[in-house]
Amino acid sequence: MLNQLKKLFQSLQESSPKQEIDFNTALAALLVEVMRADGKLQQSEFDKIAELLKTRCELPEPQVSALITQAQQLVEQAVDMYSFAKQVNNHTSDIERIEVIELLWHVAYADGELDSHEDYIIRKIAGLFYVAHADFIAAKLRVQQSVNA
């Protein structure tokens, strides 16, 4: 019986290989997660994600659009955010992860209001990034000040 279960698990793993994603795709997916958190997909949030990917990742416009579309599909299929966060963790330092948290806050504030679901998702991602609570709050306050300025 145990051998049959092992064979079943092996066949499942072989039939559905893990899709490796790159840093830009993982970052885009996390930005999309924040956008989707409040249940409203607003153009201002799409625009903010496109702007952030274009400036921070130095990507051309057509590639940004394709990346956002791909990220949306990955997020819809994903069970959790761990694989996206892991990819970002593997390619960033502690300070860079705090900067990514700031990017997430920019998306959350793009529509002019912060929804509690957006706050929750960013808090969860910060936990996956091993960002200290004080740094999480400091990032939020920096973005709030820049938005209100």
Tab-separated table of N, CA and C in Angstrom:
chain	number	residue	atom	x	y	z
A	1	MET	N	0.825	-1.197	0.000
A	1	MET	CA	0.000	0.000	0.000
A	1	MET	C	0.867	1.257	0.000
A	2	LEU	N	1.905	1.269	0.837
A	2	LEU	CA	2.793	2.416	0.925
A	2	LEU	C	3.500	2.655	-0.407
A	3	ASN	N	3.890	1.583	-1.075
A	3	ASN	CA	4.541	1.714	-2.382
A	3	ASN	C	3.596	2.307	-3.418
A	4	GLN	N	2.328	1.943	-3.342
A	4	GLN	CA	1.347	2.500	-4.276
A	4	GLN	C	1.184	4.002	-4.062
A	5	LEU	N	1.172	4.435	-2.810
A	5	LEU	CA	1.070	5.866	-2.513
A	5	LEU	C	2.302	6.618	-3.016
A	6	LYS	N	3.480	6.021	-2.846
A	6	LYS	CA	4.707	6.647	-3.335
A	6	LYS	C	4.655	6.814	-4.845
A	7	LYS	N	4.196	5.780	-5.533
A	7	LYS	CA	4.091	5.843	-6.990
A	7	LYS	C	3.089	6.910	-7.416
A	8	LEU	N	1.989	7.002	-6.693
A	8	LEU	CA	0.975	8.012	-6.998
A	8	LEU	C	1.553	9.413	-6.847
A	9	PHE	N	2.236	9.675	-5.748
A	9	PHE	CA	2.835	10.986	-5.522
A	9	PHE	C	3.895	11.303	-6.566
A	10	GLN	N	4.697	10.322	-6.942
A	10	GLN	CA	5.712	10.542	-7.963
A	10	GLN	C	5.075	10.875	-9.302
A	11	SER	N	4.017	10.180	-9.648
A	11	SER	CA	3.361	10.449	-10.923
A	11	SER	C	2.712	11.835	-10.925
A	12	LEU	N	2.187	12.241	-9.787
A	12	LEU	CA	1.608	13.581	-9.690
A	12	LEU	C	2.680	14.659	-9.827
A	13	GLN	N	3.815	14.445	-9.222
A	13	GLN	CA	4.902	15.419	-9.316
A	13	GLN	C	5.439	15.506	-10.735
A	14	GLU	N	5.533	14.381	-11.406
A	14	GLU	CA	6.040	14.368	-12.776
A	14	GLU	C	5.045	14.988	-13.749
A	15	SER	N	3.759	14.817	-13.506
A	15	SER	CA	2.756	15.335	-14.430
A	15	SER	C	2.514	16.827	-14.247
A	16	SER	N	2.865	17.376	-13.092
A	16	SER	CA	2.679	18.809	-12.872
A	16	SER	C	3.957	19.431	-12.319
A	17	PRO	N	4.949	19.641	-13.207
A	17	PRO	CA	6.209	20.198	-12.732
A	17	PRO	C	6.012	21.632	-12.247
A	18	LYS	N	6.792	21.994	-11.229
A	18	LYS	CA	6.720	23.343	-10.689
A	18	LYS	C	7.234	24.324	-11.725
A	19	GLN	N	6.482	25.389	-11.915
A	19	GLN	CA	6.893	26.417	-12.845
A	19	GLN	C	7.770	27.415	-12.093
A	20	GLU	N	9.009	27.553	-12.532
A	20	GLU	CA	9.920	28.514	-11.914
A	20	GLU	C	9.575	29.904	-12.437
A	21	ILE	N	9.529	30.844	-11.525
A	21	ILE	CA	9.242	32.220	-11.920
A	21	ILE	C	10.457	33.079	-11.597
A	22	ASP	N	10.629	34.142	-12.356
A	22	ASP	CA	11.757	35.030	-12.119
A	22	ASP	C	11.366	36.131	-11.125
A	23	PHE	N	12.343	36.944	-10.756
A	23	PHE	CA	12.116	37.981	-9.759
A	23	PHE	C	11.029	38.963	-10.192
A	24	ASN	N	11.094	39.446	-11.432
A	24	ASN	CA	10.118	40.431	-11.901
A	24	ASN	C	8.693	39.879	-11.857
A	25	THR	N	8.537	38.634	-12.226
A	25	THR	CA	7.216	38.004	-12.208
A	25	THR	C	6.725	37.850	-10.769
A	26	ALA	N	7.621	37.457	-9.881
A	26	ALA	CA	7.242	37.311	-8.470
A	26	ALA	C	6.844	38.658	-7.880
A	27	LEU	N	7.613	39.685	-8.176
A	27	LEU	CA	7.284	41.028	-7.685
A	27	LEU	C	5.939	41.477	-8.239
A	28	ALA	N	5.733	41.287	-9.529
A	28	ALA	CA	4.460	41.668	-10.144
A	28	ALA	C	3.304	40.908	-9.507
A	29	ALA	N	3.502	39.644	-9.215
A	29	ALA	CA	2.445	38.838	-8.593
A	29	ALA	C	2.083	39.374	-7.211
A	30	LEU	N	3.079	39.771	-6.442
A	30	LEU	CA	2.799	40.320	-5.112
A	30	LEU	C	2.073	41.665	-5.221
A	31	LEU	N	2.445	42.471	-6.182
A	31	LEU	CA	1.748	43.738	-6.412
A	31	LEU	C	0.294	43.482	-6.810
A	32	VAL	N	0.084	42.485	-7.656
A	32	VAL	CA	-1.280	42.115	-8.072
A	32	VAL	C	-2.076	41.582	-6.879
A	33	GLU	N	-1.427	40.828	-6.002
A	33	GLU	CA	-2.112	40.327	-4.795
A	33	GLU	C	-2.687	41.489	-3.984
A	34	VAL	N	-1.901	42.548	-3.827
A	34	VAL	CA	-2.376	43.711	-3.078
A	34	VAL	C	-3.535	44.374	-3.822
A	35	MET	N	-3.412	44.501	-5.135
A	35	MET	CA	-4.469	45.113	-5.933
A	35	MET	C	-5.785	44.343	-5.794
A	36	ARG	N	-5.709	43.042	-5.764
A	36	ARG	CA	-6.910	42.202	-5.702
A	36	ARG	C	-7.491	42.080	-4.293
A	37	ALA	N	-6.735	42.466	-3.295
A	37	ALA	CA	-7.103	42.210	-1.900
A	37	ALA	C	-8.454	42.787	-1.514
A	38	ASP	N	-8.775	43.974	-2.010
A	38	ASP	CA	-10.036	44.610	-1.611
A	38	ASP	C	-11.220	44.196	-2.485
A	39	GLY	N	-10.975	43.313	-3.447
A	39	GLY	CA	-12.057	42.815	-4.294
A	39	GLY	C	-12.439	43.757	-5.429
A	40	LYS	N	-11.729	44.876	-5.551
A	40	LYS	CA	-12.008	45.851	-6.608
A	40	LYS	C	-10.743	46.052	-7.427
A	41	LEU	N	-10.833	45.769	-8.706
A	41	LEU	CA	-9.689	45.995	-9.596
A	41	LEU	C	-9.875	47.364	-10.237
A	42	GLN	N	-9.108	48.329	-9.769
A	42	GLN	CA	-9.274	49.697	-10.237
A	42	GLN	C	-8.128	50.095	-11.153
A	43	GLN	N	-8.458	50.936	-12.121
A	43	GLN	CA	-7.466	51.369	-13.106
A	43	GLN	C	-6.283	52.076	-12.445
A	44	SER	N	-6.540	52.835	-11.396
A	44	SER	CA	-5.453	53.542	-10.713
A	44	SER	C	-4.434	52.552	-10.134
A	45	GLU	N	-4.906	51.410	-9.685
A	45	GLU	CA	-3.996	50.394	-9.144
A	45	GLU	C	-3.218	49.702	-10.269
A	46	PHE	N	-3.903	49.414	-11.381
A	46	PHE	CA	-3.206	48.857	-12.551
A	46	PHE	C	-2.108	49.821	-12.991
A	47	ASP	N	-2.473	51.099	-13.084
A	47	ASP	CA	-1.517	52.112	-13.529
A	47	ASP	C	-0.325	52.206	-12.589
A	48	LYS	N	-0.577	52.131	-11.297
A	48	LYS	CA	0.506	52.208	-10.312
A	48	LYS	C	1.433	51.001	-10.443
A	49	ILE	N	0.867	49.815	-10.627
A	49	ILE	CA	1.698	48.610	-10.804
A	49	ILE	C	2.549	48.754	-12.056
A	50	ALA	N	1.945	49.211	-13.153
A	50	ALA	CA	2.687	49.383	-14.400
A	50	ALA	C	3.815	50.397	-14.216
A	51	GLU	N	3.522	51.499	-13.533
A	51	GLU	CA	4.542	52.529	-13.281
A	51	GLU	C	5.689	51.971	-12.445
A	52	LEU	N	5.365	51.238	-11.396
A	52	LEU	CA	6.396	50.682	-10.524
A	52	LEU	C	7.275	49.672	-11.252
A	53	LEU	N	6.650	48.804	-12.039
A	53	LEU	CA	7.431	47.809	-12.780
A	53	LEU	C	8.299	48.472	-13.841
A	54	LYS	N	7.745	49.495	-14.466
A	54	LYS	CA	8.478	50.199	-15.517
A	54	LYS	C	9.693	50.918	-14.936
A	55	THR	N	9.513	51.607	-13.817
A	55	THR	CA	10.615	52.387	-13.249
A	55	THR	C	11.566	51.540	-12.417
A	56	ARG	N	11.045	50.681	-11.558
A	56	ARG	CA	11.902	49.912	-10.640
A	56	ARG	C	12.598	48.744	-11.322
A	57	CYS	N	11.920	48.106	-12.259
A	57	CYS	CA	12.511	46.951	-12.951
A	57	CYS	C	13.081	47.334	-14.312
A	58	GLU	N	12.900	48.610	-14.683
A	58	GLU	CA	13.412	49.139	-15.948
A	58	GLU	C	12.957	48.303	-17.146
A	59	LEU	N	11.641	48.105	-17.208
A	59	LEU	CA	11.069	47.305	-18.287
A	59	LEU	C	10.339	48.202	-19.278
A	60	PRO	N	10.372	47.835	-20.568
A	60	PRO	CA	9.604	48.598	-21.563
A	60	PRO	C	8.104	48.335	-21.413
A	61	GLU	N	7.308	49.265	-21.886
A	61	GLU	CA	5.841	49.212	-21.740
A	61	GLU	C	5.222	47.883	-22.186
A	62	PRO	N	5.560	47.376	-23.393
A	62	PRO	CA	4.926	46.097	-23.811
A	62	PRO	C	5.251	44.940	-22.867
A	63	GLN	N	6.470	44.923	-22.350
A	63	GLN	CA	6.863	43.856	-21.438
A	63	GLN	C	6.135	43.995	-20.106
A	64	VAL	N	5.898	45.227	-19.670
A	64	VAL	CA	5.179	45.475	-18.421
A	64	VAL	C	3.753	44.935	-18.524
A	65	SER	N	3.086	45.226	-19.624
A	65	SER	CA	1.711	44.744	-19.819
A	65	SER	C	1.648	43.227	-19.812
A	66	ALA	N	2.583	42.592	-20.514
A	66	ALA	CA	2.617	41.128	-20.551
A	66	ALA	C	2.914	40.559	-19.163
A	67	LEU	N	3.791	41.217	-18.433
A	67	LEU	CA	4.156	40.760	-17.098
A	67	LEU	C	2.969	40.845	-16.137
A	68	ILE	N	2.213	41.925	-16.213
A	68	ILE	CA	1.042	42.072	-15.346
A	68	ILE	C	0.004	41.001	-15.672
A	69	THR	N	-0.206	40.749	-16.954
A	69	THR	CA	-1.156	39.713	-17.369
A	69	THR	C	-0.718	38.346	-16.853
A	70	GLN	N	0.563	38.043	-17.005
A	70	GLN	CA	1.091	36.771	-16.514
A	70	GLN	C	0.962	36.678	-14.994
A	71	ALA	N	1.263	37.768	-14.308
A	71	ALA	CA	1.173	37.785	-12.844
A	71	ALA	C	-0.265	37.551	-12.390
A	72	GLN	N	-1.221	38.159	-13.072
A	72	GLN	CA	-2.630	37.955	-12.714
A	72	GLN	C	-3.018	36.488	-12.849
A	73	GLN	N	-2.560	35.846	-13.908
A	73	GLN	CA	-2.873	34.433	-14.108
A	73	GLN	C	-2.237	33.577	-13.017
A	74	LEU	N	-0.990	33.876	-12.679
A	74	LEU	CA	-0.304	33.116	-11.629
A	74	LEU	C	-0.991	33.287	-10.277
A	75	VAL	N	-1.414	34.504	-9.971
A	75	VAL	CA	-2.075	34.774	-8.700
A	75	VAL	C	-3.402	34.034	-8.614
A	76	GLU	N	-4.135	33.991	-9.717
A	76	GLU	CA	-5.417	33.282	-9.734
A	76	GLU	C	-5.234	31.789	-9.507
A	77	GLN	N	-4.117	31.228	-9.964
A	77	GLN	CA	-3.851	29.797	-9.829
A	77	GLN	C	-3.157	29.447	-8.518
A	78	ALA	N	-2.544	30.439	-7.881
A	78	ALA	CA	-1.732	30.188	-6.690
A	78	ALA	C	-2.586	29.838	-5.485
A	79	VAL	N	-2.061	28.959	-4.675
A	79	VAL	CA	-2.712	28.572	-3.430
A	79	VAL	C	-2.328	29.557	-2.327
A	80	ASP	N	-1.089	30.038	-2.391
A	80	ASP	CA	-0.604	31.000	-1.400
A	80	ASP	C	0.434	31.909	-2.061
A	81	MET	N	1.032	32.785	-1.278
A	81	MET	CA	2.011	33.745	-1.806
A	81	MET	C	3.448	33.313	-1.538
A	82	TYR	N	3.627	32.166	-0.938
A	82	TYR	CA	4.956	31.740	-0.514
A	82	TYR	C	5.959	31.677	-1.671
A	83	SER	N	5.581	31.097	-2.792
A	83	SER	CA	6.541	30.955	-3.897
A	83	SER	C	6.969	32.314	-4.438
A	84	PHE	N	6.052	33.272	-4.448
A	84	PHE	CA	6.392	34.619	-4.911
A	84	PHE	C	7.345	35.285	-3.910
A	85	ALA	N	7.004	35.184	-2.634
A	85	ALA	CA	7.828	35.792	-1.586
A	85	ALA	C	9.211	35.143	-1.532
A	86	LYS	N	9.255	33.845	-1.705
A	86	LYS	CA	10.528	33.129	-1.681
A	86	LYS	C	11.457	33.633	-2.788
A	87	GLN	N	10.892	33.840	-3.954
A	87	GLN	CA	11.690	34.319	-5.084
A	87	GLN	C	12.248	35.717	-4.786
A	88	VAL	N	11.419	36.585	-4.220
A	88	VAL	CA	11.879	37.928	-3.858
A	88	VAL	C	12.932	37.831	-2.758
A	89	ASN	N	12.692	37.003	-1.757
A	89	ASN	CA	13.666	36.815	-0.665
A	89	ASN	C	15.025	36.368	-1.195
A	90	ASN	N	15.002	35.481	-2.177
A	90	ASN	CA	16.248	34.929	-2.712
A	90	ASN	C	17.079	35.958	-3.470
A	91	HIS	N	16.447	37.042	-3.914
A	91	HIS	CA	17.151	38.006	-4.756
A	91	HIS	C	17.275	39.398	-4.137
A	92	THR	N	16.953	39.535	-2.866
A	92	THR	CA	17.002	40.850	-2.243
A	92	THR	C	17.644	40.786	-0.860
A	93	SER	N	18.119	41.941	-0.439
A	93	SER	CA	18.657	42.078	0.920
A	93	SER	C	17.517	42.506	1.845
A	94	ASP	N	17.806	42.613	3.126
A	94	ASP	CA	16.792	43.065	4.087
A	94	ASP	C	16.260	44.440	3.721
A	95	ILE	N	17.144	45.341	3.378
A	95	ILE	CA	16.744	46.712	3.032
A	95	ILE	C	15.909	46.718	1.755
A	96	GLU	N	16.288	45.917	0.781
A	96	GLU	CA	15.528	45.853	-0.477
A	96	GLU	C	14.130	45.283	-0.249
A	97	ARG	N	13.995	44.344	0.686
A	97	ARG	CA	12.668	43.793	0.984
A	97	ARG	C	11.778	44.855	1.626
A	98	ILE	N	12.356	45.721	2.434
A	98	ILE	CA	11.578	46.827	2.996
A	98	ILE	C	11.140	47.769	1.874
A	99	GLU	N	12.004	47.973	0.892
A	99	GLU	CA	11.631	48.795	-0.267
A	99	GLU	C	10.490	48.151	-1.049
A	100	VAL	N	10.494	46.835	-1.148
A	100	VAL	CA	9.393	46.127	-1.816
A	100	VAL	C	8.099	46.330	-1.024
A	101	ILE	N	8.181	46.297	0.294
A	101	ILE	CA	7.002	46.556	1.120
A	101	ILE	C	6.462	47.952	0.816
A	102	GLU	N	7.343	48.922	0.633
A	102	GLU	CA	6.907	50.278	0.265
A	102	GLU	C	6.175	50.269	-1.079
A	103	LEU	N	6.672	49.491	-2.026
A	103	LEU	CA	5.998	49.398	-3.324
A	103	LEU	C	4.582	48.851	-3.157
A	104	LEU	N	4.444	47.856	-2.285
A	104	LEU	CA	3.123	47.279	-2.028
A	104	LEU	C	2.195	48.327	-1.424
A	105	TRP	N	2.731	49.145	-0.516
A	105	TRP	CA	1.912	50.218	0.074
A	105	TRP	C	1.487	51.223	-0.995
A	106	HIS	N	2.365	51.501	-1.950
A	106	HIS	CA	1.999	52.430	-3.029
A	106	HIS	C	0.796	51.913	-3.814
A	107	VAL	N	0.767	50.619	-4.056
A	107	VAL	CA	-0.383	50.024	-4.761
A	107	VAL	C	-1.633	50.132	-3.894
A	108	ALA	N	-1.494	49.859	-2.613
A	108	ALA	CA	-2.641	49.914	-1.707
A	108	ALA	C	-3.242	51.321	-1.650
A	109	TYR	N	-2.406	52.337	-1.719
A	109	TYR	CA	-2.879	53.721	-1.634
A	109	TYR	C	-3.203	54.330	-3.004
A	110	ALA	N	-3.005	53.575	-4.085
A	110	ALA	CA	-3.189	54.114	-5.436
A	110	ALA	C	-4.611	54.606	-5.695
A	111	ASP	N	-5.605	53.996	-5.055
A	111	ASP	CA	-7.002	54.402	-5.270
A	111	ASP	C	-7.456	55.451	-4.257
A	112	GLY	N	-6.521	55.934	-3.442
A	112	GLY	CA	-6.851	56.993	-2.497
A	112	GLY	C	-7.344	56.534	-1.143
A	113	GLU	N	-7.492	55.234	-0.954
A	113	GLU	CA	-7.939	54.727	0.336
A	113	GLU	C	-7.286	53.382	0.621
A	114	LEU	N	-7.082	53.130	1.898
A	114	LEU	CA	-6.488	51.860	2.319
A	114	LEU	C	-7.580	50.954	2.865
A	115	ASP	N	-7.752	49.817	2.226
A	115	ASP	CA	-8.720	48.826	2.670
A	115	ASP	C	-8.049	47.898	3.682
A	116	SER	N	-8.811	47.429	4.642
A	116	SER	CA	-8.244	46.542	5.671
A	116	SER	C	-7.688	45.247	5.072
A	117	HIS	N	-8.270	44.792	3.962
A	117	HIS	CA	-7.765	43.579	3.309
A	117	HIS	C	-6.392	43.832	2.686
A	118	GLU	N	-6.195	45.029	2.144
A	118	GLU	CA	-4.888	45.376	1.581
A	118	GLU	C	-3.845	45.421	2.697
A	119	ASP	N	-4.211	46.036	3.809
A	119	ASP	CA	-3.318	46.094	4.965
A	119	ASP	C	-2.946	44.685	5.418
A	120	TYR	N	-3.921	43.807	5.473
A	120	TYR	CA	-3.693	42.427	5.902
A	120	TYR	C	-2.725	41.698	4.952
A	121	ILE	N	-2.939	41.845	3.656
A	121	ILE	CA	-2.084	41.160	2.678
A	121	ILE	C	-0.644	41.660	2.786
A	122	ILE	N	-0.481	42.966	2.909
A	122	ILE	CA	0.877	43.508	3.015
A	122	ILE	C	1.531	43.034	4.314
A	123	ARG	N	0.770	42.997	5.375
A	123	ARG	CA	1.291	42.498	6.657
A	123	ARG	C	1.741	41.035	6.513
A	124	LYS	N	0.948	40.250	5.794
A	124	LYS	CA	1.269	38.841	5.579
A	124	LYS	C	2.545	38.692	4.735
A	125	ILE	N	2.659	39.502	3.692
A	125	ILE	CA	3.851	39.470	2.843
A	125	ILE	C	5.077	39.907	3.638
A	126	ALA	N	4.919	40.932	4.469
A	126	ALA	CA	6.033	41.391	5.307
A	126	ALA	C	6.515	40.256	6.213
A	127	GLY	N	5.594	39.464	6.714
A	127	GLY	CA	5.959	38.306	7.512
A	127	GLY	C	6.747	37.283	6.704
A	128	LEU	N	6.328	37.055	5.466
A	128	LEU	CA	7.049	36.121	4.589
A	128	LEU	C	8.437	36.649	4.222
A	129	PHE	N	8.585	37.973	4.251
A	129	PHE	CA	9.882	38.607	3.971
A	129	PHE	C	10.754	38.702	5.221
A	130	TYR	N	10.211	38.330	6.363
A	130	TYR	CA	10.921	38.463	7.645
A	130	TYR	C	11.266	39.923	7.951
A	131	VAL	N	10.340	40.817	7.592
A	131	VAL	CA	10.511	42.242	7.869
A	131	VAL	C	9.970	42.519	9.267
A	132	ALA	N	10.765	43.199	10.076
A	132	ALA	CA	10.358	43.531	11.438
A	132	ALA	C	9.134	44.452	11.413
A	133	HIS	N	8.312	44.331	12.441
A	133	HIS	CA	7.093	45.139	12.508
A	133	HIS	C	7.408	46.637	12.457
A	134	ALA	N	8.450	47.066	13.125
A	134	ALA	CA	8.827	48.485	13.114
A	134	ALA	C	9.155	48.956	11.694
A	135	ASP	N	9.837	48.114	10.916
A	135	ASP	CA	10.161	48.470	9.531
A	135	ASP	C	8.912	48.469	8.653
A	136	PHE	N	8.014	47.544	8.918
A	136	PHE	CA	6.729	47.469	8.216
A	136	PHE	C	5.950	48.769	8.421
A	137	ILE	N	5.852	49.216	9.673
A	137	ILE	CA	5.120	50.443	9.999
A	137	ILE	C	5.830	51.665	9.419
A	138	ALA	N	7.159	51.710	9.523
A	138	ALA	CA	7.925	52.840	8.980
A	138	ALA	C	7.715	52.964	7.471
A	139	ALA	N	7.685	51.833	6.766
A	139	ALA	CA	7.445	51.848	5.320
A	139	ALA	C	6.052	52.391	5.019
A	140	LYS	N	5.088	51.960	5.785
A	140	LYS	CA	3.709	52.425	5.608
A	140	LYS	C	3.631	53.938	5.817
A	141	LEU	N	4.262	54.434	6.866
A	141	LEU	CA	4.219	55.861	7.157
A	141	LEU	C	4.926	56.687	6.093
A	142	ARG	N	6.044	56.182	5.569
A	142	ARG	CA	6.747	56.901	4.493
A	142	ARG	C	5.857	57.046	3.268
A	143	VAL	N	5.155	55.972	2.913
A	143	VAL	CA	4.284	56.019	1.743
A	143	VAL	C	3.076	56.923	2.021
A	144	GLN	N	2.495	56.842	3.209
A	144	GLN	CA	1.380	57.724	3.565
A	144	GLN	C	1.783	59.178	3.422
A	145	GLN	N	2.958	59.523	3.928
A	145	GLN	CA	3.435	60.911	3.841
A	145	GLN	C	3.660	61.339	2.401
A	146	SER	N	4.185	60.460	1.571
A	146	SER	CA	4.445	60.820	0.174
A	146	SER	C	3.135	60.962	-0.608
A	147	VAL	N	2.142	60.165	-0.245
A	147	VAL	CA	0.838	60.239	-0.912
A	147	VAL	C	0.096	61.513	-0.499
A	148	ASN	N	0.197	61.873	0.771
A	148	ASN	CA	-0.498	63.048	1.290
A	148	ASN	C	0.220	64.349	1.005
A	149	ALA	N	1.459	64.279	0.521
A	149	ALA	CA	2.241	65.498	0.263
A	149	ALA	C	1.837	66.170	-1.027
